[in-house]
mmCIF file with all atom_site columns, N, CA and C in Angstrom:
data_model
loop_
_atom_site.group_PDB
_atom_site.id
_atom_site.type_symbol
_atom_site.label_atom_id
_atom_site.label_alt_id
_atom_site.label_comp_id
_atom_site.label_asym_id
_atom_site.label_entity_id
_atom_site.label_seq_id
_atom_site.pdbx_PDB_ins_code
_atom_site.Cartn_x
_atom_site.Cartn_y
_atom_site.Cartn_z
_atom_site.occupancy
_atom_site.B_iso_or_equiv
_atom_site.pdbx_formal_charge
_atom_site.auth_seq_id
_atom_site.auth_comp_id
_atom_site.auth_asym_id
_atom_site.auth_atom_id
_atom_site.pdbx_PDB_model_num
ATOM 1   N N  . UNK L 1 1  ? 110.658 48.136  74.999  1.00 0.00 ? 1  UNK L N  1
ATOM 2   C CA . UNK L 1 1  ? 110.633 49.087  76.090  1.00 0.00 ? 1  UNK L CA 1
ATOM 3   C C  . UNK L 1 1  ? 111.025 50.454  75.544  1.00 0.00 ? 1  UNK L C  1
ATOM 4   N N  . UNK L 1 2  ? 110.642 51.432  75.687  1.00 0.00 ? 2  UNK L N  1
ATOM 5   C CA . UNK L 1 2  ? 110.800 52.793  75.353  1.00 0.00 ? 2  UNK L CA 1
ATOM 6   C C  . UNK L 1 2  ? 112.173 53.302  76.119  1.00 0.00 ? 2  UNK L C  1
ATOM 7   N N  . UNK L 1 3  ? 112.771 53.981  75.092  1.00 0.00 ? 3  UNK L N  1
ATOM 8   C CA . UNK L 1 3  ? 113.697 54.962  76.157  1.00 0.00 ? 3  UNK L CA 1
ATOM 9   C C  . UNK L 1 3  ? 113.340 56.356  76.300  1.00 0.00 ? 3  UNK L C  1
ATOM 10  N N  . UNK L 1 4  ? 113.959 56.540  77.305  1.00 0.00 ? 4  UNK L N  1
ATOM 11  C CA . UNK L 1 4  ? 113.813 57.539  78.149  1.00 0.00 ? 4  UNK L CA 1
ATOM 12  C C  . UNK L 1 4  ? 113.979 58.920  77.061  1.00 0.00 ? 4  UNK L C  1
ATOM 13  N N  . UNK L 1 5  ? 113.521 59.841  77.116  1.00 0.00 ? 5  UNK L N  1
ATOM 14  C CA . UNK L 1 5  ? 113.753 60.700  76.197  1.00 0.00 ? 5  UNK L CA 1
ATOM 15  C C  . UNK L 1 5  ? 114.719 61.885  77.338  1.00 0.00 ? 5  UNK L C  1
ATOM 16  N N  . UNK L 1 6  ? 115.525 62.360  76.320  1.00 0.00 ? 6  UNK L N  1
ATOM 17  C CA . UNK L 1 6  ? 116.883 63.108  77.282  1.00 0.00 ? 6  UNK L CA 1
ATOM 18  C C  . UNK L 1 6  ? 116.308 64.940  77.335  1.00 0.00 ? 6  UNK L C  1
ATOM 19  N N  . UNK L 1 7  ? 116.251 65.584  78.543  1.00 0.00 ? 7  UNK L N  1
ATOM 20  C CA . UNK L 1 7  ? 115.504 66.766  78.875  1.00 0.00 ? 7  UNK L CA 1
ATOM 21  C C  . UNK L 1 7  ? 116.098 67.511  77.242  1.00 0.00 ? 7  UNK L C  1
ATOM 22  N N  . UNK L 1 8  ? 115.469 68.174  77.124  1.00 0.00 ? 8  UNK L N  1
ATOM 23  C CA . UNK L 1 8  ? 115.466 69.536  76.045  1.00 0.00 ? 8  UNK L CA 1
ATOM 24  C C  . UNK L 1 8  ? 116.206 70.175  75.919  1.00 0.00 ? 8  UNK L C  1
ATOM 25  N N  . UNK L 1 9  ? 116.852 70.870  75.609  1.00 0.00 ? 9  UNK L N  1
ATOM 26  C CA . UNK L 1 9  ? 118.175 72.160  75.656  1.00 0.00 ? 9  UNK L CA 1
ATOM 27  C C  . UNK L 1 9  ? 117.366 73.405  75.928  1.00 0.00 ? 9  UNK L C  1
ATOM 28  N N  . UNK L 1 10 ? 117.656 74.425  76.846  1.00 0.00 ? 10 UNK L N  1
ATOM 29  C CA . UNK L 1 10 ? 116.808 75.222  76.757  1.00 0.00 ? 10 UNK L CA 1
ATOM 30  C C  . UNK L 1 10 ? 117.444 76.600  75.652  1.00 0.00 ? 10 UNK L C  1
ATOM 31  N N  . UNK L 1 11 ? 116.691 77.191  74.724  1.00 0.00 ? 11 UNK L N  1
ATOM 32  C CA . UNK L 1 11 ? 117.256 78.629  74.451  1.00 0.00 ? 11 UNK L CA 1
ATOM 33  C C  . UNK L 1 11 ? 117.805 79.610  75.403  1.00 0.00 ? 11 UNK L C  1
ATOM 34  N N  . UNK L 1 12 ? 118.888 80.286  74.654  1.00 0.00 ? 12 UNK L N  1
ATOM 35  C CA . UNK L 1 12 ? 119.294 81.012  75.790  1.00 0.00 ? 12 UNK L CA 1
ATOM 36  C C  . UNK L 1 12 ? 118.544 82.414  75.970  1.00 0.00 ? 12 UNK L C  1
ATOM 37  N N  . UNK L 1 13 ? 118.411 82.903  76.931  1.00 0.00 ? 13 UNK L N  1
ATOM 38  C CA . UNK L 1 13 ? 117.530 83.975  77.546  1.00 0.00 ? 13 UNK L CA 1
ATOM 39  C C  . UNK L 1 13 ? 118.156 85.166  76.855  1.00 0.00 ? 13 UNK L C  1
ATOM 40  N N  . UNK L 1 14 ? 119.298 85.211  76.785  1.00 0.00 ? 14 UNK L N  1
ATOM 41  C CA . UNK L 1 14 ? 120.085 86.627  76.710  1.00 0.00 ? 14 UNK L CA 1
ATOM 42  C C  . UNK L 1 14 ? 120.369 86.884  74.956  1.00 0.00 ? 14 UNK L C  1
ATOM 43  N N  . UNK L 1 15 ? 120.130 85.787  74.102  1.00 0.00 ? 15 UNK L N  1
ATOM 44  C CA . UNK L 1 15 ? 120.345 85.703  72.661  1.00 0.00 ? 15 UNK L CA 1
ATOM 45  C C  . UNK L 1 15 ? 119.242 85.652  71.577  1.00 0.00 ? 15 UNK L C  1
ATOM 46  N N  . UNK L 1 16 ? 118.307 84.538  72.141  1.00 0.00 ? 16 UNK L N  1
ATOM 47  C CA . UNK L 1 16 ? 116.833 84.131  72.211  1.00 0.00 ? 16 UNK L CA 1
ATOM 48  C C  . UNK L 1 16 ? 117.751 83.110  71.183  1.00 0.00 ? 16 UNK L C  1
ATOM 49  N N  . UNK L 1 17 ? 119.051 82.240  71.104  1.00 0.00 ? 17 UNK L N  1
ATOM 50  C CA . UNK L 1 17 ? 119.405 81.135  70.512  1.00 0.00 ? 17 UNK L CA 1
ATOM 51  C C  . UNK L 1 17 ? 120.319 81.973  69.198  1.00 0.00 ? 17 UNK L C  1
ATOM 52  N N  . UNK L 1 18 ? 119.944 83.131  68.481  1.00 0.00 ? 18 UNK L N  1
ATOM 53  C CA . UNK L 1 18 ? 121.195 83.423  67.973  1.00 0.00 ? 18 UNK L CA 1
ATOM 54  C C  . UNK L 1 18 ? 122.457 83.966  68.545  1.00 0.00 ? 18 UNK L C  1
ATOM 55  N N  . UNK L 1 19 ? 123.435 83.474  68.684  1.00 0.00 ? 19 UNK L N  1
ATOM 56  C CA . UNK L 1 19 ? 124.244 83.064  69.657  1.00 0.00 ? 19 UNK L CA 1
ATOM 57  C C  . UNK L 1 19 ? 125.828 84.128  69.050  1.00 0.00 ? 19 UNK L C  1
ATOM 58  N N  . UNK L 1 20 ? 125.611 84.329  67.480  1.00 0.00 ? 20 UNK L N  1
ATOM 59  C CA . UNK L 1 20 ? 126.751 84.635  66.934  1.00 0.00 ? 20 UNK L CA 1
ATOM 60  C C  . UNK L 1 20 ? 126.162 85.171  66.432  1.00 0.00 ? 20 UNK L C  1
ATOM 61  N N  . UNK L 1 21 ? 126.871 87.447  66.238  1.00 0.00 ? 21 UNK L N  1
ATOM 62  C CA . UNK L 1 21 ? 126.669 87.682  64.566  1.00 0.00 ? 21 UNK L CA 1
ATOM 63  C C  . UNK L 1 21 ? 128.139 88.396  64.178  1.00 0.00 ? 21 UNK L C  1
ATOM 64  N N  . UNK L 1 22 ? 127.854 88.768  62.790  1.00 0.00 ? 22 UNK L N  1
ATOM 65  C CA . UNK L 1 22 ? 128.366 89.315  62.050  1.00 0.00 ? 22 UNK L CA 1
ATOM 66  C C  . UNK L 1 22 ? 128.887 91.230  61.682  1.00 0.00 ? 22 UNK L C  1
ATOM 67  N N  . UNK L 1 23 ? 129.390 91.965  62.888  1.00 0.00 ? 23 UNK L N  1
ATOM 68  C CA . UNK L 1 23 ? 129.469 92.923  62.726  1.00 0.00 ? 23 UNK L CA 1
ATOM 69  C C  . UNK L 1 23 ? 130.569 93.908  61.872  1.00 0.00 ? 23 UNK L C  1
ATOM 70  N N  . UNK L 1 24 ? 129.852 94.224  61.400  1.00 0.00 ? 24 UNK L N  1
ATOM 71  C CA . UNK L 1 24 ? 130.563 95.405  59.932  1.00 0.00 ? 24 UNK L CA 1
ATOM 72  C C  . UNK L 1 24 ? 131.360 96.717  60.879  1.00 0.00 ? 24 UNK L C  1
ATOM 73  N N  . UNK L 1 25 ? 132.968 96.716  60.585  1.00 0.00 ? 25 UNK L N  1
ATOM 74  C CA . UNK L 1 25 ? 133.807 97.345  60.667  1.00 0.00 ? 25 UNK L CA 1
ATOM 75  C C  . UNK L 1 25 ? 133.610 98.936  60.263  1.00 0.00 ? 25 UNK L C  1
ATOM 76  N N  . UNK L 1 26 ? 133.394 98.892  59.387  1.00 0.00 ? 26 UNK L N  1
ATOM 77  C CA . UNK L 1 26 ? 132.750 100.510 58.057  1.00 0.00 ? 26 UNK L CA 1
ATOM 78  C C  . UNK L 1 26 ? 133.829 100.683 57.765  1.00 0.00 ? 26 UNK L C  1
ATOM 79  N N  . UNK L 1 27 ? 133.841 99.802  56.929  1.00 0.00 ? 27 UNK L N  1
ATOM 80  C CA . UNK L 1 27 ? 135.268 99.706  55.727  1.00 0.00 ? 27 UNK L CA 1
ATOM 81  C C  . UNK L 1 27 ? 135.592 98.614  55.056  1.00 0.00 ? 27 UNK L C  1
ATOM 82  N N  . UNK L 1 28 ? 136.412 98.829  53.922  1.00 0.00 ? 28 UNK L N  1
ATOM 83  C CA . UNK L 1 28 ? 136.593 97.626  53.325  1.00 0.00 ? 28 UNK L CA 1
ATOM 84  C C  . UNK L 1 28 ? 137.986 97.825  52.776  1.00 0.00 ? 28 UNK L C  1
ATOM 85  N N  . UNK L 1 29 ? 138.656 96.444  52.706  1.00 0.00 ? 29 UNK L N  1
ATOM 86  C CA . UNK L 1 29 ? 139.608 95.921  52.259  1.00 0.00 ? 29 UNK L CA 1
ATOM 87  C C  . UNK L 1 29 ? 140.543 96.187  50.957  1.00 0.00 ? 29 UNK L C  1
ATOM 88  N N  . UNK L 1 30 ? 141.933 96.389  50.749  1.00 0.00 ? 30 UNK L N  1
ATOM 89  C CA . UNK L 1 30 ? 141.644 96.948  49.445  1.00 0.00 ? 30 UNK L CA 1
ATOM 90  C C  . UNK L 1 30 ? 141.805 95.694  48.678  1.00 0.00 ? 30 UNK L C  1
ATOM 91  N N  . UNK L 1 31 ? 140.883 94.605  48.944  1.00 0.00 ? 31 UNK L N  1
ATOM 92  C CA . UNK L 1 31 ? 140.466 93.484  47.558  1.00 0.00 ? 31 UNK L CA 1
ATOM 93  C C  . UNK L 1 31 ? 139.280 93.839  47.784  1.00 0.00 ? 31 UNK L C  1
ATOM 94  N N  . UNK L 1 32 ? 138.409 94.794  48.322  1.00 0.00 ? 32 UNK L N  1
ATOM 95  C CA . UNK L 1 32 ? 136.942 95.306  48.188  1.00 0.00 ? 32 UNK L CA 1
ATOM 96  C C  . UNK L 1 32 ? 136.034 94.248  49.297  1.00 0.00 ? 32 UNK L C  1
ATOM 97  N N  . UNK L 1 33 ? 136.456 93.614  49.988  1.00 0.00 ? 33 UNK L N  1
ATOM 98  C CA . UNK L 1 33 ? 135.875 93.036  51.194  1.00 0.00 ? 33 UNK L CA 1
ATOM 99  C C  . UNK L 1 33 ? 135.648 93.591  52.282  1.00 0.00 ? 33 UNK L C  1
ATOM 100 N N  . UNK L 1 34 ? 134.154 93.274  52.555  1.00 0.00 ? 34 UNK L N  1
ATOM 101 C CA . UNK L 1 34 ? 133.944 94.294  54.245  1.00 0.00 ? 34 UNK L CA 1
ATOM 102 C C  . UNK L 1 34 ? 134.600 93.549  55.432  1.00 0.00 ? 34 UNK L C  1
ATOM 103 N N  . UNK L 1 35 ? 135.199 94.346  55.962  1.00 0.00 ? 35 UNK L N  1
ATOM 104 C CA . UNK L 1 35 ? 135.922 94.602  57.546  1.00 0.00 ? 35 UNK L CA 1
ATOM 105 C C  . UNK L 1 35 ? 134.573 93.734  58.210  1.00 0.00 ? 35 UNK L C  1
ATOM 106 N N  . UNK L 1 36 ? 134.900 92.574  58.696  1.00 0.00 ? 36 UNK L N  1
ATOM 107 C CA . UNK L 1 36 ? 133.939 92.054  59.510  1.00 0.00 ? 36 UNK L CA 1
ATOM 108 C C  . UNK L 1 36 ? 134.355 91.012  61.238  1.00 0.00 ? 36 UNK L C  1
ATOM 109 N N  . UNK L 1 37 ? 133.663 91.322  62.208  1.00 0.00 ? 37 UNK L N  1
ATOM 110 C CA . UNK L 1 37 ? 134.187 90.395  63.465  1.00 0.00 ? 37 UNK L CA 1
ATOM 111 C C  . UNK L 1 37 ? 133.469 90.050  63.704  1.00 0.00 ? 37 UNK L C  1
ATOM 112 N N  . UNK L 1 38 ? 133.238 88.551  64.278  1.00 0.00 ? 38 UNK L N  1
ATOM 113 C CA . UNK L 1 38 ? 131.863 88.098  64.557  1.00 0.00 ? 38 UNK L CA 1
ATOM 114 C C  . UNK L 1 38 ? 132.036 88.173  66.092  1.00 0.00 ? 38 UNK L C  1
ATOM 115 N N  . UNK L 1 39 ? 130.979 88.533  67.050  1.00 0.00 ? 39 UNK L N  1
ATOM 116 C CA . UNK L 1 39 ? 130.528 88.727  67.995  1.00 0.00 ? 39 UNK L CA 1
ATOM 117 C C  . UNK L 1 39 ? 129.689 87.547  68.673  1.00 0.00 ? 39 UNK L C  1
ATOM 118 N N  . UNK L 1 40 ? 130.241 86.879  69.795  1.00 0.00 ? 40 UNK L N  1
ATOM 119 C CA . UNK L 1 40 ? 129.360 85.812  70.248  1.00 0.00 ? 40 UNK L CA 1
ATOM 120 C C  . UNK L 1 40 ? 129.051 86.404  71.486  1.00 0.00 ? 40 UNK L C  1
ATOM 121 N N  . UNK L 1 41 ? 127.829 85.641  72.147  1.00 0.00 ? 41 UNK L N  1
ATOM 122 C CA . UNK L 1 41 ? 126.626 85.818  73.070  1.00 0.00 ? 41 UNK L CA 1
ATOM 123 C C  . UNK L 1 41 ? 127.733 85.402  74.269  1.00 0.00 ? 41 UNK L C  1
ATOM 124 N N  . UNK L 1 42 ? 127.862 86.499  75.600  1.00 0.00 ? 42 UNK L N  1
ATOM 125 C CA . UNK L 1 42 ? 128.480 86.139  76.319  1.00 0.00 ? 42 UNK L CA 1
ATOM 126 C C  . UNK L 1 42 ? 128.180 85.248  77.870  1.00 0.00 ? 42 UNK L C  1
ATOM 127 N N  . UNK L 1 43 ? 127.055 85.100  77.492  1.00 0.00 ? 43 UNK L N  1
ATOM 128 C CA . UNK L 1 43 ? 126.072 84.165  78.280  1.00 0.00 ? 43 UNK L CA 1
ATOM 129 C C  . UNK L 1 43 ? 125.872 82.816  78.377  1.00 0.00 ? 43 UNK L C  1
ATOM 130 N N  . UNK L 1 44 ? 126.408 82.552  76.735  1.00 0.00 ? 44 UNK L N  1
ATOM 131 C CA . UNK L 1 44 ? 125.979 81.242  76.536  1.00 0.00 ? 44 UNK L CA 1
ATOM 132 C C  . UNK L 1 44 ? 127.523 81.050  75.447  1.00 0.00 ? 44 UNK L C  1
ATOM 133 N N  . UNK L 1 45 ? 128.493 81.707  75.634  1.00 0.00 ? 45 UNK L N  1
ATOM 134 C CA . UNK L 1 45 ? 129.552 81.810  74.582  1.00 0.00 ? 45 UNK L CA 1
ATOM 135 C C  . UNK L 1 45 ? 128.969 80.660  72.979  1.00 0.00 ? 45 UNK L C  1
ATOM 136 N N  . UNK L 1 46 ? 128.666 81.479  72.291  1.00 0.00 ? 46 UNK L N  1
ATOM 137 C CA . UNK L 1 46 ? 128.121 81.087  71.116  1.00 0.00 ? 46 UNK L CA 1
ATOM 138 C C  . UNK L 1 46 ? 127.494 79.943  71.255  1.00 0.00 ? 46 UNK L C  1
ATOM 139 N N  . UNK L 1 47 ? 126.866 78.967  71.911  1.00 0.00 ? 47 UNK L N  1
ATOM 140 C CA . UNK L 1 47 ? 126.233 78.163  71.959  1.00 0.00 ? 47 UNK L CA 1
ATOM 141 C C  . UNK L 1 47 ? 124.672 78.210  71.313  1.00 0.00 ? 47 UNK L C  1
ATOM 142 N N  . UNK L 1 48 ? 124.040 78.903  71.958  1.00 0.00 ? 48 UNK L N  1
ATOM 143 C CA . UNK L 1 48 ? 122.758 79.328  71.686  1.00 0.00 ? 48 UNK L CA 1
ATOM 144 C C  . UNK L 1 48 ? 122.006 78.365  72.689  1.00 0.00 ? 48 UNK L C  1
ATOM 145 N N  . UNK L 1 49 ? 122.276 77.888  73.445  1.00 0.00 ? 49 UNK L N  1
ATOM 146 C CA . UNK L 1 49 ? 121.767 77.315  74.717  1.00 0.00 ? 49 UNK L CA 1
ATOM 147 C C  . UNK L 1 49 ? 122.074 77.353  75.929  1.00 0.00 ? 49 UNK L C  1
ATOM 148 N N  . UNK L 1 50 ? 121.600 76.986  76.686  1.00 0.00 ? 50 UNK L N  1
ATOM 149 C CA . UNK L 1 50 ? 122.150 77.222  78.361  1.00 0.00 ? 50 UNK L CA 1
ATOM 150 C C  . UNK L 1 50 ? 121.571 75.509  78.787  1.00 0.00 ? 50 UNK L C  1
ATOM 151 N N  . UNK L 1 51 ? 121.943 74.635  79.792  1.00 0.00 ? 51 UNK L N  1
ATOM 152 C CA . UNK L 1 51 ? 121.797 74.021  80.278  1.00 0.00 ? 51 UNK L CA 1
ATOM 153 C C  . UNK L 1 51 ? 120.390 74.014  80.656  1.00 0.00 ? 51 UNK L C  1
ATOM 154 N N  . UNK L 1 52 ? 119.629 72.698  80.917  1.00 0.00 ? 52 UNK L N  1
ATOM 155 C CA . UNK L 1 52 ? 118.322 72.707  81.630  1.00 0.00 ? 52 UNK L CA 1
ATOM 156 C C  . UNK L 1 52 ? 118.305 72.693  82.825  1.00 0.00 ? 52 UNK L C  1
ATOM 157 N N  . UNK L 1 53 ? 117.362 73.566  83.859  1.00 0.00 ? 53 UNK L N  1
ATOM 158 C CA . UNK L 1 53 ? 117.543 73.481  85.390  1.00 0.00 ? 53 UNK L CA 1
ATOM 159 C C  . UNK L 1 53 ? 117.126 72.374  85.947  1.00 0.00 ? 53 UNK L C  1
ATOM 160 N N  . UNK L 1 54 ? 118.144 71.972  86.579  1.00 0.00 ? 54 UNK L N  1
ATOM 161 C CA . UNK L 1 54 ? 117.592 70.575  87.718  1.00 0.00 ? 54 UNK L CA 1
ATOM 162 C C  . UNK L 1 54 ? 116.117 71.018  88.475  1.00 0.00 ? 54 UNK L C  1
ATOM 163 N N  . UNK L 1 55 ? 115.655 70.361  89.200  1.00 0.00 ? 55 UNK L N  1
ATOM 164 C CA . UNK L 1 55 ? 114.673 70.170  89.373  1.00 0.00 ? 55 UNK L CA 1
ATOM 165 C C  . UNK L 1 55 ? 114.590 69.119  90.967  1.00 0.00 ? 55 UNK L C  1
ATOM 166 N N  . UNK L 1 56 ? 114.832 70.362  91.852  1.00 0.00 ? 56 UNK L N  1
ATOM 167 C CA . UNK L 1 56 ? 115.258 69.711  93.560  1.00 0.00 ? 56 UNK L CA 1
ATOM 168 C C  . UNK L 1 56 ? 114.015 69.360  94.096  1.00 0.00 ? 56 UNK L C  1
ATOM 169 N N  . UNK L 1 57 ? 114.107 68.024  94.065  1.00 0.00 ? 57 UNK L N  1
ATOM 170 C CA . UNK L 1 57 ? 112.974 67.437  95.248  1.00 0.00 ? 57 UNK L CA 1
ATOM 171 C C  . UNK L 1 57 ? 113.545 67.720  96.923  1.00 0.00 ? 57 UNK L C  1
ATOM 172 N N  . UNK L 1 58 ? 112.188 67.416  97.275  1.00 0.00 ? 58 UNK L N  1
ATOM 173 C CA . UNK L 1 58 ? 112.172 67.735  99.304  1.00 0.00 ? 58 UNK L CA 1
ATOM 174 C C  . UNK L 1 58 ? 111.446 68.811  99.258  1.00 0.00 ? 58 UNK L C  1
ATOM 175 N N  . UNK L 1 59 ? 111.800 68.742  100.991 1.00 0.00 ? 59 UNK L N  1
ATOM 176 C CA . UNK L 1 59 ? 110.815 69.736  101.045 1.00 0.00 ? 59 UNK L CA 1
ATOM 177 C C  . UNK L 1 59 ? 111.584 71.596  101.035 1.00 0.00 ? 59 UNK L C  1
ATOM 178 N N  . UNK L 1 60 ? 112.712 71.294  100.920 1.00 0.00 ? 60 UNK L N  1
ATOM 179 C CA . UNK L 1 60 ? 113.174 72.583  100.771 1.00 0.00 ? 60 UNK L CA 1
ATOM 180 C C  . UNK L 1 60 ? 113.082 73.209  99.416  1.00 0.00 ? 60 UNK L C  1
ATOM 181 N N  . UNK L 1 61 ? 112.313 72.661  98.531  1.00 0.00 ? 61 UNK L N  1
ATOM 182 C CA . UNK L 1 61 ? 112.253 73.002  97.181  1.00 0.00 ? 61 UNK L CA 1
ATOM 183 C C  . UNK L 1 61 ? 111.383 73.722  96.927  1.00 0.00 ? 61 UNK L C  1
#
């Protein structure tokens, strides 16, 4: 018997799935390392997905 295959993850709208980057301070360290904070997607807090939408049967749908 087959199983059921589980809905998809959808990408997130607001990231397009890169979810986290890497932004440069403009400066560096004095061991010569760049100043860096990573920045996550506040939509999907670093995930890179959002939930799949249910899908309401009846007739109010």
């Amino acid at each position: 018997m087959a199983q059921p295959t589980p809905p998809a993850r959808r990408i997130c709208p607001a990231c397009d799935g890169f979810a986290s980057a890497a932004v440069t301070l403009g400066g560096r360290e004095p061991r010569g390392h760049l100043r860096t904070i990573t920045a996550h997607c506040p939509a999907c807090q670093g995930t890179g997905t959002v939930p799949a939408r249910r899908v309401r049967e009846g007739a109010g749908a």
